[in-house]
Tab-separated table of C-alpha atoms in Angstrom:
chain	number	residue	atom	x	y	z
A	24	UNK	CA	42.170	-132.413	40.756
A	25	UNK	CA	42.663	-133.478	44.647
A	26	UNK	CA	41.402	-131.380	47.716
A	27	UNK	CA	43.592	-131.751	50.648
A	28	UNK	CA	40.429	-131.883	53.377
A	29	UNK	CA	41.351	-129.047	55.263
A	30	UNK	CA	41.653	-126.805	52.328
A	31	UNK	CA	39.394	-124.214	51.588
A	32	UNK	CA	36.995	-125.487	49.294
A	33	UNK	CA	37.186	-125.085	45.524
A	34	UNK	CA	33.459	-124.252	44.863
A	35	UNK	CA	33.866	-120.679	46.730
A	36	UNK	CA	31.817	-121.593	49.618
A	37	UNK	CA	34.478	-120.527	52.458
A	38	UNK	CA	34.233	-123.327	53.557
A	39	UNK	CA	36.711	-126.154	54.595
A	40	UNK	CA	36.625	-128.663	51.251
A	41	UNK	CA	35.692	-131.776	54.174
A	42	UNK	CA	32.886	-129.884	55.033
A	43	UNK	CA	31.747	-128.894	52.089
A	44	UNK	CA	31.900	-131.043	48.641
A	45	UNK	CA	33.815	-133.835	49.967
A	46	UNK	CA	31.709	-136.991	48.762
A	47	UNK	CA	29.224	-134.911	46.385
A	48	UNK	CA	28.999	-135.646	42.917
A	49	UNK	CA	29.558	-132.945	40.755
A	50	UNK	CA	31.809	-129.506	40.175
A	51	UNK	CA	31.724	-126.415	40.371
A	52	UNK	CA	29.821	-125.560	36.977
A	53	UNK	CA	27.467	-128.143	37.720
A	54	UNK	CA	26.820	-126.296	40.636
A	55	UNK	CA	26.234	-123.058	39.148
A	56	UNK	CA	23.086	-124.440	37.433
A	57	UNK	CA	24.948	-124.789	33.938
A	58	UNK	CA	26.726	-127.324	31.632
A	59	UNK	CA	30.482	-128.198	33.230
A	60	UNK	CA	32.494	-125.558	31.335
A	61	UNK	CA	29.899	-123.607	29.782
A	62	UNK	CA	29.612	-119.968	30.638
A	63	UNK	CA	26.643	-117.652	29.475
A	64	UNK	CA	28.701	-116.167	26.526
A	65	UNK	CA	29.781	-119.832	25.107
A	66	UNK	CA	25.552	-120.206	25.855
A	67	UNK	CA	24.414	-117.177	23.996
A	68	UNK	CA	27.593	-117.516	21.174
A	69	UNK	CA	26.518	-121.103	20.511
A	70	UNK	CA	22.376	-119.952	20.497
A	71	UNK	CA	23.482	-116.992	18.600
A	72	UNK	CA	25.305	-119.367	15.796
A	73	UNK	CA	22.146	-121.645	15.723
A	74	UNK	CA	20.029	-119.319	15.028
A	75	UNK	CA	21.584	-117.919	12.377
A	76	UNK	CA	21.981	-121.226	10.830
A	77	UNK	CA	18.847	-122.424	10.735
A	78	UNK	CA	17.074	-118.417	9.897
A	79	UNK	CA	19.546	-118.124	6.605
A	80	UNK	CA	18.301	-122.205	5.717
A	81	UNK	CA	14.885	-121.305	5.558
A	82	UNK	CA	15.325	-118.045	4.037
A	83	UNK	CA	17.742	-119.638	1.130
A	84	UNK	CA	14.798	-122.509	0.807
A	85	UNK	CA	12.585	-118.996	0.140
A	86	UNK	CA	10.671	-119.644	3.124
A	87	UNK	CA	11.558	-116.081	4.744
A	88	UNK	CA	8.278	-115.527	7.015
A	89	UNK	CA	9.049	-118.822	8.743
A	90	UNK	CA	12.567	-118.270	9.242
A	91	UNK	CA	11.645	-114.593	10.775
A	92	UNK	CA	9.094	-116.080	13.447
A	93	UNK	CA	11.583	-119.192	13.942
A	94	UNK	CA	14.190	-116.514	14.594
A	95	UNK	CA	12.597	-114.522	16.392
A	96	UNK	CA	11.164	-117.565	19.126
A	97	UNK	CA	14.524	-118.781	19.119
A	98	UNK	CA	16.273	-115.795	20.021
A	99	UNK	CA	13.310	-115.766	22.762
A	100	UNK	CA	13.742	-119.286	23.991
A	101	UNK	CA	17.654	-118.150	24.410
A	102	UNK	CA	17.070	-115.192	26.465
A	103	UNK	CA	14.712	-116.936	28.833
A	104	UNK	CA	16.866	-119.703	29.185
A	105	UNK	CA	19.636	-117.776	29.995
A	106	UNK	CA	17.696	-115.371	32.259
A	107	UNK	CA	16.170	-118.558	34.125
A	108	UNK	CA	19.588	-120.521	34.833
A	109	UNK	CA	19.658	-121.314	38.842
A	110	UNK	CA	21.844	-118.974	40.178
A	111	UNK	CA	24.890	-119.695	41.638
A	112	UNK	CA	25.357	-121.558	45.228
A	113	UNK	CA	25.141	-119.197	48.186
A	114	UNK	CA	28.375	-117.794	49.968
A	115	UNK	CA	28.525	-116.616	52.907
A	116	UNK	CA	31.643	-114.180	52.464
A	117	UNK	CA	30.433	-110.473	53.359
A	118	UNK	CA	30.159	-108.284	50.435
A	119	UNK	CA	29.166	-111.160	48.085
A	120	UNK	CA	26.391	-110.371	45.858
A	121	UNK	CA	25.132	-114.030	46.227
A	122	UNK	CA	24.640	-114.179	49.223
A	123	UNK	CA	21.814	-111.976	49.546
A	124	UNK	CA	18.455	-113.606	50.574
A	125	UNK	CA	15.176	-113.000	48.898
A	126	UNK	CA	13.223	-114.769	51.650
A	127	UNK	CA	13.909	-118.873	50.281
């Protein structure tokens, strides 16, 4: 998809597109801190889905305990992981919750 350079740009920044992410590699997903075209619930559904795949191998190979503690560090591993994404790029529109500044 083409930018005309004077358009706003298609990230969100309020920004003019030549002034922005003209020349950068990259999209807007990428720039959210996650895979392009992966949102947190396609994330957590696809963690989710592992999880229970691998928990319900173990437990049919009658190895329950270590499919409880696998489970259980998985569905860890997922919450941190989601928790710990970089946030998405500041905006500088006024009453946008991203732009507020924690002192970075």
């Amino acid at each position: 998809m083409s930018h005309g350079r004077n358009e706003p740009c298609h990230c969100g920044s309020g920004k003019k597109y030549k002034q922005c992410c003209q020349g950068k590699p990259g999209d807007k997903a990428a720039k959210d801190g996650g895979p392009p075209g992966m949102s947190n619930g396609k994330l957590i559904g696809i963690g989710i889905a592992l999880i229970l795949l691998i928990s319900a191998a173990l437990w049919l190979a009658e190895l329950a305990r270590l499919a409880q503690i696998l489970g259980a560090g998985m569905v860890l591993v997922l919450i941190l992981g989601v928790a710990f994404r970089r946030p998405p790029s500041r905006r500088e529109t006024p009453g946008d919750a991203s732009g507020i500044s924690f002192g970075k």
